[in-house]
PDB file of C-alpha atoms in Angstrom:
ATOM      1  CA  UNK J   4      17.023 -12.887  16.761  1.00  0.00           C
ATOM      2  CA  UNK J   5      13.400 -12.143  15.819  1.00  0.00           C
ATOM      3  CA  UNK J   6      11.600 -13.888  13.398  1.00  0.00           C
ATOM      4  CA  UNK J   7       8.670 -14.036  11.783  1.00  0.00           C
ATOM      5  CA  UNK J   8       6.798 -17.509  11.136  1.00  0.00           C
ATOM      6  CA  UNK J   9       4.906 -16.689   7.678  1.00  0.00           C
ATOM      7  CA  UNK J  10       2.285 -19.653   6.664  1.00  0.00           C
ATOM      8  CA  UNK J  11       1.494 -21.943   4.648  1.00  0.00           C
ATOM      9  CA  UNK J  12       4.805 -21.685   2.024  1.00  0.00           C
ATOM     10  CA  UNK J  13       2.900 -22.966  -1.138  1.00  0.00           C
ATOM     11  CA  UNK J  14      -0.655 -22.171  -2.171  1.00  0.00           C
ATOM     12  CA  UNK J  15      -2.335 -23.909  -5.295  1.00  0.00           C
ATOM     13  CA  UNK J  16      -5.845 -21.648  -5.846  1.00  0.00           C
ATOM     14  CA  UNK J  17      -8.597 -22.145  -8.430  1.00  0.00           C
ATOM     15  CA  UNK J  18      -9.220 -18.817 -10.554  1.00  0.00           C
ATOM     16  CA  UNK J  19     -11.473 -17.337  -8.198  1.00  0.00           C
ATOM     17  CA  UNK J  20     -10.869 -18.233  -5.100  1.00  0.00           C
ATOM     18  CA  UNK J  21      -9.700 -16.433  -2.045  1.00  0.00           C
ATOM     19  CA  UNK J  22      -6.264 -17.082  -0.781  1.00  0.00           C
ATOM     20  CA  UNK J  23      -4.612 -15.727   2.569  1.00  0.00           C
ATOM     21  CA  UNK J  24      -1.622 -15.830   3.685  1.00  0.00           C
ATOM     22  CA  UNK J  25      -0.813 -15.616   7.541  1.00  0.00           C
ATOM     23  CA  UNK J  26       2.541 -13.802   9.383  1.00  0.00           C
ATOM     24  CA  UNK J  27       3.295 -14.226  13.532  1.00  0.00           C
ATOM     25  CA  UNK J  28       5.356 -12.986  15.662  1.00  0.00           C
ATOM     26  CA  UNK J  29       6.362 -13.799  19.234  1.00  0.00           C
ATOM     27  CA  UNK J  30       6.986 -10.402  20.128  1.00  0.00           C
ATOM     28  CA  UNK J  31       4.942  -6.930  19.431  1.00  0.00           C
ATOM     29  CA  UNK J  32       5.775  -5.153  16.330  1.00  0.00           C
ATOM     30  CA  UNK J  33       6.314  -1.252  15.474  1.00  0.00           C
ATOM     31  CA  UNK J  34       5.041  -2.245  12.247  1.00  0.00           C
ATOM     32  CA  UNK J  35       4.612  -5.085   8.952  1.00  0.00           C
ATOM     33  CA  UNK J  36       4.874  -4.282   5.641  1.00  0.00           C
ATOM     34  CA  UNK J  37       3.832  -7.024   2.806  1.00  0.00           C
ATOM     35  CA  UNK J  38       5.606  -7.521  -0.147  1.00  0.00           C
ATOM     36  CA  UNK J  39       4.920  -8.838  -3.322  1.00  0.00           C
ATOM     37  CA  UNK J  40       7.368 -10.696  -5.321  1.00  0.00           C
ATOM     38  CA  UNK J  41       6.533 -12.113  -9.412  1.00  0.00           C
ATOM     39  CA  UNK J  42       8.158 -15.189 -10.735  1.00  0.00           C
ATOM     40  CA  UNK J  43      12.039 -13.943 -12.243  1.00  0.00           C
ATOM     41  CA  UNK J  44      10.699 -10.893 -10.453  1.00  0.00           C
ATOM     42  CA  UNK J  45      11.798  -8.119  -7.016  1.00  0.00           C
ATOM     43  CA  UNK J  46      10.556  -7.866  -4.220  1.00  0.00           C
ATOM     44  CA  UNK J  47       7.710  -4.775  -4.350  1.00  0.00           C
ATOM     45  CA  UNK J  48       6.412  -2.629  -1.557  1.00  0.00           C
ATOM     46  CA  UNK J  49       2.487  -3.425  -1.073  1.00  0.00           C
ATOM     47  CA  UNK J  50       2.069  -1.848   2.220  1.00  0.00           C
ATOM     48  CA  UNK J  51       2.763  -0.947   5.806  1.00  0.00           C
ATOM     49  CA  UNK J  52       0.400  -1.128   9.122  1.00  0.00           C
ATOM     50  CA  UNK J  53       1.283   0.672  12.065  1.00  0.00           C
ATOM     51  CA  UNK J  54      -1.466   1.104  14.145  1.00  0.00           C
ATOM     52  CA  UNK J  55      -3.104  -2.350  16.343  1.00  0.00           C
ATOM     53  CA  UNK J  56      -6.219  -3.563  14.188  1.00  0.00           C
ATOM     54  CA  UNK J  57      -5.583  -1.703  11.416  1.00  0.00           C
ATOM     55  CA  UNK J  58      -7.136  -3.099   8.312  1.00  0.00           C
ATOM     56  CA  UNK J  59      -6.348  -1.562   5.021  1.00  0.00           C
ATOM     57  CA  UNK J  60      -7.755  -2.477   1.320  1.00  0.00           C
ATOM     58  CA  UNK J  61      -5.903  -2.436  -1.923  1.00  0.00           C
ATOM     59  CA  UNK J  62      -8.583  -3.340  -5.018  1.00  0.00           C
ATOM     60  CA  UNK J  63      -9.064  -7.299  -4.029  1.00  0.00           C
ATOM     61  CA  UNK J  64      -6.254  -7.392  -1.319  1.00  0.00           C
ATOM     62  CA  UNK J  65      -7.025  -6.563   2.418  1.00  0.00           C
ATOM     63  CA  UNK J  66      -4.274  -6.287   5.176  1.00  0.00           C
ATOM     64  CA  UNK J  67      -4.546  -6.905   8.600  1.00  0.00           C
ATOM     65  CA  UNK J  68      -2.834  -5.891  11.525  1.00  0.00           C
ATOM     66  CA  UNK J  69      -3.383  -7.680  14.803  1.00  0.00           C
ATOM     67  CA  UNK J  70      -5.006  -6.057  18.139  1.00  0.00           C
ATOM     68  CA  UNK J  71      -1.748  -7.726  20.086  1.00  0.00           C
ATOM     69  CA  UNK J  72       0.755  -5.941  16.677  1.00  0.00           C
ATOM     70  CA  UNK J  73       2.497  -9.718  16.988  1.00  0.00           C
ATOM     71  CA  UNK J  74       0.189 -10.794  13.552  1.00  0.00           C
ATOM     72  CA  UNK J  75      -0.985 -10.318  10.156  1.00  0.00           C
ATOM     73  CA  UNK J  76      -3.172 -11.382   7.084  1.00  0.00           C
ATOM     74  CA  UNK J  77      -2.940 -10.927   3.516  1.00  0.00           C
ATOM     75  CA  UNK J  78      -6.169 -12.014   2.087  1.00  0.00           C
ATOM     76  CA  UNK J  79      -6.961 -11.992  -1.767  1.00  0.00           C
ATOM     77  CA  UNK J  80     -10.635 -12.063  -2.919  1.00  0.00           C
ATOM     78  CA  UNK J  81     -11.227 -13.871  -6.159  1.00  0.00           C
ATOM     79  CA  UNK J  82      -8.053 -14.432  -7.199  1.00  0.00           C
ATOM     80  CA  UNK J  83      -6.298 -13.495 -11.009  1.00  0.00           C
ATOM     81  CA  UNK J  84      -3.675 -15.278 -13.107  1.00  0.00           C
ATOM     82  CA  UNK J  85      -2.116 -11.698 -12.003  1.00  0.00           C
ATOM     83  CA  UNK J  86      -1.863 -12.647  -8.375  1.00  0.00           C
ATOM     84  CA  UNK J  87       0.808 -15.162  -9.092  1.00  0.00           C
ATOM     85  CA  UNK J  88       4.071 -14.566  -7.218  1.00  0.00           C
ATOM     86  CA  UNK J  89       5.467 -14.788  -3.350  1.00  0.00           C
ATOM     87  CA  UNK J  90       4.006 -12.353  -0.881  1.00  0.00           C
ATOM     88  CA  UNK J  91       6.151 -11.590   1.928  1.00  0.00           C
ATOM     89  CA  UNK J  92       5.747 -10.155   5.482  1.00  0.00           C
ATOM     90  CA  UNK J  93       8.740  -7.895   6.972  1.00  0.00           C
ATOM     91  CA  UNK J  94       8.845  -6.538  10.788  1.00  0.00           C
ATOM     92  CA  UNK J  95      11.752  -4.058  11.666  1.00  0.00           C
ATOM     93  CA  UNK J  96      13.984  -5.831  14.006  1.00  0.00           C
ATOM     94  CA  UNK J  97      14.247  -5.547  17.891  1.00  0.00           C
ATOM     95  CA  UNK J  98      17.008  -2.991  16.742  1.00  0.00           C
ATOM     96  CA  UNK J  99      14.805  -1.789  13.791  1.00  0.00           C
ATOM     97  CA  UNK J 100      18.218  -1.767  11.697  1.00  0.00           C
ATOM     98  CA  UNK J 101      16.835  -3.753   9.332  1.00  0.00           C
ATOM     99  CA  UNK J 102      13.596  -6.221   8.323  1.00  0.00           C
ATOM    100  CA  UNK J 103      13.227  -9.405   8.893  1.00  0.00           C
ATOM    101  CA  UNK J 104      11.420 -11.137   6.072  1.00  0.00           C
ATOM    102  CA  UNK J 105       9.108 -14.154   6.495  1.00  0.00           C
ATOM    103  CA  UNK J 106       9.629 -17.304   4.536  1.00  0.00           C
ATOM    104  CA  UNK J 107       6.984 -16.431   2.035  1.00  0.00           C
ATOM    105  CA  UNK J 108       4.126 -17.757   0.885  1.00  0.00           C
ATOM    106  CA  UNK J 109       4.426 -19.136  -3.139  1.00  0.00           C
ATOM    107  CA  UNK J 110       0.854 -18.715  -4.544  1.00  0.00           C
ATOM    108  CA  UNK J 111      -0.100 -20.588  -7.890  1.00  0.00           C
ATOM    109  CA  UNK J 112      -3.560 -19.580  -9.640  1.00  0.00           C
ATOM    110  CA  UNK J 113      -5.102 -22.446 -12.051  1.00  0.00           C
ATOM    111  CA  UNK J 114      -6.790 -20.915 -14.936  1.00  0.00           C
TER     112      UNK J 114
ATOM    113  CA  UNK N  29      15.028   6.493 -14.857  1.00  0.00           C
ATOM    114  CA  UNK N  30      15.183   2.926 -12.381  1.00  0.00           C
ATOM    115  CA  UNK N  31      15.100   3.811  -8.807  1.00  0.00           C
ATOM    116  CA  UNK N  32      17.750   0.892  -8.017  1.00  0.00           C
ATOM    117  CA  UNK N  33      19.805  -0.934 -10.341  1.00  0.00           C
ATOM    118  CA  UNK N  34      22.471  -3.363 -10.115  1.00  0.00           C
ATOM    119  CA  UNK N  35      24.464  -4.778 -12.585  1.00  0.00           C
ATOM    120  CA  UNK N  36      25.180  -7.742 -13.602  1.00  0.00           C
ATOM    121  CA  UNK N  37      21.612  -9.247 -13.871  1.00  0.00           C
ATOM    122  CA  UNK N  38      22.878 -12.568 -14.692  1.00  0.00           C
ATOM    123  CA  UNK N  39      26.556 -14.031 -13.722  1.00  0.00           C
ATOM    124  CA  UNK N  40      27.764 -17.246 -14.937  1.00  0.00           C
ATOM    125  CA  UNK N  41      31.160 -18.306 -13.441  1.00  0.00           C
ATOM    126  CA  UNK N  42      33.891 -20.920 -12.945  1.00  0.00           C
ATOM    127  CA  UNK N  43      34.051 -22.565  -8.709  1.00  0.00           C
ATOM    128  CA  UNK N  44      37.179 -20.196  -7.464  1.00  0.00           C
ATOM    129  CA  UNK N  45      36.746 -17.761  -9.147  1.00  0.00           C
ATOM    130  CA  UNK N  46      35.801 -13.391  -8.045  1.00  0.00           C
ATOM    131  CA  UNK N  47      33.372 -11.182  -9.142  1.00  0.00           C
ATOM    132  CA  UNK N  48      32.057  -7.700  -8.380  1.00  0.00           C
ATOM    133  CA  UNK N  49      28.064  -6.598  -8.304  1.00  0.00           C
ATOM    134  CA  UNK N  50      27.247  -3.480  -8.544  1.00  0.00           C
ATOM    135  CA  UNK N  51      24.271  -1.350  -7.011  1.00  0.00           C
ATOM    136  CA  UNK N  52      23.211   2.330  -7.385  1.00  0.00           C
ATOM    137  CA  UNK N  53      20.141   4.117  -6.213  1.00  0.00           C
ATOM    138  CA  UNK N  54      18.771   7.005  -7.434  1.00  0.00           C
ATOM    139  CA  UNK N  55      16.161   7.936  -4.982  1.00  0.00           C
ATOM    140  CA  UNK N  56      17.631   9.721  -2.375  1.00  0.00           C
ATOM    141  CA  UNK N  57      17.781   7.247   0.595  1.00  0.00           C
ATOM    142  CA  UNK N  58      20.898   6.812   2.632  1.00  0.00           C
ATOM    143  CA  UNK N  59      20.704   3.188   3.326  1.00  0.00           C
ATOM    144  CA  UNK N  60      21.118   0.368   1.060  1.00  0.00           C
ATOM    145  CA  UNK N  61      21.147  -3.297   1.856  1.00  0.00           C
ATOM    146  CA  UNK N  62      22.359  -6.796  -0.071  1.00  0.00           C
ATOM    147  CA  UNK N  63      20.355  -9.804   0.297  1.00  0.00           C
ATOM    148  CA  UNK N  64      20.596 -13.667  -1.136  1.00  0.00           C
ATOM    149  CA  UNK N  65      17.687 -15.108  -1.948  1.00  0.00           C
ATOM    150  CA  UNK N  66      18.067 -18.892  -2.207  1.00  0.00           C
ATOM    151  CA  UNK N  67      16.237 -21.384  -4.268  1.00  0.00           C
ATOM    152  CA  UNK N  68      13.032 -21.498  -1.704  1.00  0.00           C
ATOM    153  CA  UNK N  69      13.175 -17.984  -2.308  1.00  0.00           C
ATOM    154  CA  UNK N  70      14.086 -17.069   1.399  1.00  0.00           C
ATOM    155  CA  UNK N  71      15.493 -13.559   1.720  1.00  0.00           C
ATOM    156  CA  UNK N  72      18.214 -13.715   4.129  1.00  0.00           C
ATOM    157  CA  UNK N  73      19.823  -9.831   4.915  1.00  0.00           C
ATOM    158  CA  UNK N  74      23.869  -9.736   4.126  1.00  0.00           C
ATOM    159  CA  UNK N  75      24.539  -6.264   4.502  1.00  0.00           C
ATOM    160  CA  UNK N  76      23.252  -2.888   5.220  1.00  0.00           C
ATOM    161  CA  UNK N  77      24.932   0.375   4.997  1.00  0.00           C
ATOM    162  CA  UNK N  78      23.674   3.639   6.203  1.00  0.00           C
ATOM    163  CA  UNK N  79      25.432   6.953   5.534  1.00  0.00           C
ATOM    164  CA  UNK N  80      28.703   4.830   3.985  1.00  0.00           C
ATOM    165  CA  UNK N  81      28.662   3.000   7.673  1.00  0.00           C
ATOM    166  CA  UNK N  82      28.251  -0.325   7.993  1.00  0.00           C
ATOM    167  CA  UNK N  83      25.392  -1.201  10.491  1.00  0.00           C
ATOM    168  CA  UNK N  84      24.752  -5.255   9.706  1.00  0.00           C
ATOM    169  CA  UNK N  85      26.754  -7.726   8.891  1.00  0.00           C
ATOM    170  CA  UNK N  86      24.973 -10.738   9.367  1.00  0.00           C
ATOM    171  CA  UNK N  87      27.192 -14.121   9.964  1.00  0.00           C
ATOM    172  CA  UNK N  88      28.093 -14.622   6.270  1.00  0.00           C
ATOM    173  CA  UNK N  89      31.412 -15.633   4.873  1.00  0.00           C
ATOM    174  CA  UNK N  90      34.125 -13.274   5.356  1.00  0.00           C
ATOM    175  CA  UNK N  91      34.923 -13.906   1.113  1.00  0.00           C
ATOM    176  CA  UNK N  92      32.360 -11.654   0.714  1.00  0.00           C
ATOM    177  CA  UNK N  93      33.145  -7.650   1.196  1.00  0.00           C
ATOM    178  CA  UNK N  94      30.667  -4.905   1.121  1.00  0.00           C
ATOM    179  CA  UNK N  95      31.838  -1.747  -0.469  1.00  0.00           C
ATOM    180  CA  UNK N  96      30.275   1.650  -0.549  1.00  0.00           C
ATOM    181  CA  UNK N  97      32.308   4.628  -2.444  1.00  0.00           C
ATOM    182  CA  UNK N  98      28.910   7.055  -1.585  1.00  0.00           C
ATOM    183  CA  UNK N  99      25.379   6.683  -0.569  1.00  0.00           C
ATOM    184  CA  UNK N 100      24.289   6.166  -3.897  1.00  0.00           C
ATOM    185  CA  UNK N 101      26.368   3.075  -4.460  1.00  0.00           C
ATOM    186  CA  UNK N 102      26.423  -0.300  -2.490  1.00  0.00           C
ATOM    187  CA  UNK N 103      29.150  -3.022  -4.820  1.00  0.00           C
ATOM    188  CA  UNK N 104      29.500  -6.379  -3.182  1.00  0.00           C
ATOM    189  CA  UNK N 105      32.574  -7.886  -3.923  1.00  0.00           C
ATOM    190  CA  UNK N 106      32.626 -11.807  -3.898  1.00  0.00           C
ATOM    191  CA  UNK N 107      35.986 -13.503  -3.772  1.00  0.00           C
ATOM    192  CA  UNK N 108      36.363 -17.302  -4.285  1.00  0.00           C
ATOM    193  CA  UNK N 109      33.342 -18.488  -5.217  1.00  0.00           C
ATOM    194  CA  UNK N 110      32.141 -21.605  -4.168  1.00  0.00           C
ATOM    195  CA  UNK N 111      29.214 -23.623  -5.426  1.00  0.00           C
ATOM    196  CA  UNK N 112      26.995 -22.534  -2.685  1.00  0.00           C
ATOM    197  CA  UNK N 113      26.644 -19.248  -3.658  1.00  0.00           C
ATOM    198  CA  UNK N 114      24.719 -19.449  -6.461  1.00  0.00           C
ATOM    199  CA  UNK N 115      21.483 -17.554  -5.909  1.00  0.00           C
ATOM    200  CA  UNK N 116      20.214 -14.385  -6.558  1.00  0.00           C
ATOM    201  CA  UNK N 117      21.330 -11.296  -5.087  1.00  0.00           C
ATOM    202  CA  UNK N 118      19.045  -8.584  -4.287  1.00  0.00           C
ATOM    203  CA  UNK N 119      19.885  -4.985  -3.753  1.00  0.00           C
ATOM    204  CA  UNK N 120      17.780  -2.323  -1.831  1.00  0.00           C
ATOM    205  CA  UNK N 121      17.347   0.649  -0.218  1.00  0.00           C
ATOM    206  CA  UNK N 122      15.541   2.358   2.056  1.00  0.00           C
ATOM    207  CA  UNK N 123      15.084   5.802   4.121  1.00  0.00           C
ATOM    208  CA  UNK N 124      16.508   6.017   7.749  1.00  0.00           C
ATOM    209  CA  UNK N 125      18.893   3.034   8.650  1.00  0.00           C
ATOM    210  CA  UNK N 126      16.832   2.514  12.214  1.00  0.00           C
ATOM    211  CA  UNK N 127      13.388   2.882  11.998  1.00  0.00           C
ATOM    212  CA  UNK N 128      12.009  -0.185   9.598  1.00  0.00           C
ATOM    213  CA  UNK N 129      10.806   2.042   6.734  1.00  0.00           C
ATOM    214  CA  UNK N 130       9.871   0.507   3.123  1.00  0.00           C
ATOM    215  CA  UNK N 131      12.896  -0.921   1.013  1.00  0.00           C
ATOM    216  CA  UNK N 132      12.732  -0.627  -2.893  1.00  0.00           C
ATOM    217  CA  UNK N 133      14.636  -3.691  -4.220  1.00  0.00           C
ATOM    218  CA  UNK N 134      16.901  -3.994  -7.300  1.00  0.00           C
ATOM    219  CA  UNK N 135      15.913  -6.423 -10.304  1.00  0.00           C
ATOM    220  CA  UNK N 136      18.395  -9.128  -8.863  1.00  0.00           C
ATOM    221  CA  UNK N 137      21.735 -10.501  -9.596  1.00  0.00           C
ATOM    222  CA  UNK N 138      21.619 -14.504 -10.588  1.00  0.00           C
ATOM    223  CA  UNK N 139      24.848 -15.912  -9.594  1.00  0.00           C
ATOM    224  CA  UNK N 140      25.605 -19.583 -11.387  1.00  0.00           C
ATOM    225  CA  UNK N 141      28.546 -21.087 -10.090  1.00  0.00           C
ATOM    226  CA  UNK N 142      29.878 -23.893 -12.027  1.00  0.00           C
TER     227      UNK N 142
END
């Protein structure tokens, strides 16, 4: 089945710094969506790009959306103690029945 | 007024042993879906029903049954529980059961087996 190879799993950040996190695919996508999850937390809903390039901003977070639709960035300027958590990718399936989640990447901020 | 809920949030039990978790949604979608997350908090899909049909059932034990009564409602029953299934168990839903749209997740279920 499809998957989606999210990278790196584990990111230790200084207040401050920028962090991304990465998502591929081997085949084109209809769309990702990112999703945030807190520690003892859900997942939540961040957002969803459709269209090839597409680059969308939420306060300090950007999302990308590769020209080829088989990639996609999270990146977070100047991190918080509030960014802590997992971010996820998702990509509908080849059947789109359901979403296939990446493996996650765990970020840690250091006061 | 919580859009999805399940219930119990945690669940301590004995190795052998069957339990029930519920999972109601309140906002209107017709597709809900059950998901373990294990301790490297990968989110594998277990089930997904759309419109009271199941439309996934991904290769997991057959001790562990799906029901729906309505849209609303998604239970997963669990029989003989074994210590590998301890990890938490998510509950969502979504619109449309085919076209990849946004799923709203439940707090989580943490299953202990002991």
């Amino acid at each position: 089945g499809q998957q989606v190879m999210q990278i790196p799993q584990y990111q230790h950040v200084q207040e401050g710094e920028d962090f991304t996190t990465y998502c591929n695919s081997s085949t084109t996508l209809s769309n990702i969506q990112w999703y945030k999850q807190r520690p003892g937390g859900h997942p939540v809903f961040l957002i969803q790009l459709v269209k090839s390039g597409e680059v969308k901003k939420q306060k300090r977070l950007t999302f990308q959306f590769g020209e080829a639709k088989k990639n996609s960035s999270l990146h977070i300027t100047a991190t918080q103690t509030t960014d802590v958590g997992t971010y996820f990718c998702a990509a509908p399936s080849s059947s789109a029945r359901q979403l296939t989640f990446g493996s996650g990447t765990q970020l840690t901020v250091l006061p | 007024d919580t859009a999805v809920s399940q219930t119990p949030k945690y669940l301590v039990t004995q190795m052998g042993n069957d339990k029930s978790i519920k999972c109601e949604q309140n906002l209107g979608h017709d597709t809900m879906y059950w998901y373990k997350q294990d301790s490297k908090k990968f989110l594998k899909i277990m089930f997904s029903y759309n419109n009271k049909e199941l439309i996934i059932n991904e290769t997991v034990p057959n001790r562990f049954s799906p029901k729906s009564p309505d849209k609303a409602h998604l239970n997963l029953h669990i029989n003989s529980l074994e210590l590998g299934d301890s990890a938490v168990y998510f509950c969502a839903s979504s619109h449309g059961g085919r076209s990849g749209q946004p799923q709203h997740f439940g707090d989580g279920t943490r299953l202990s087996i002991l």
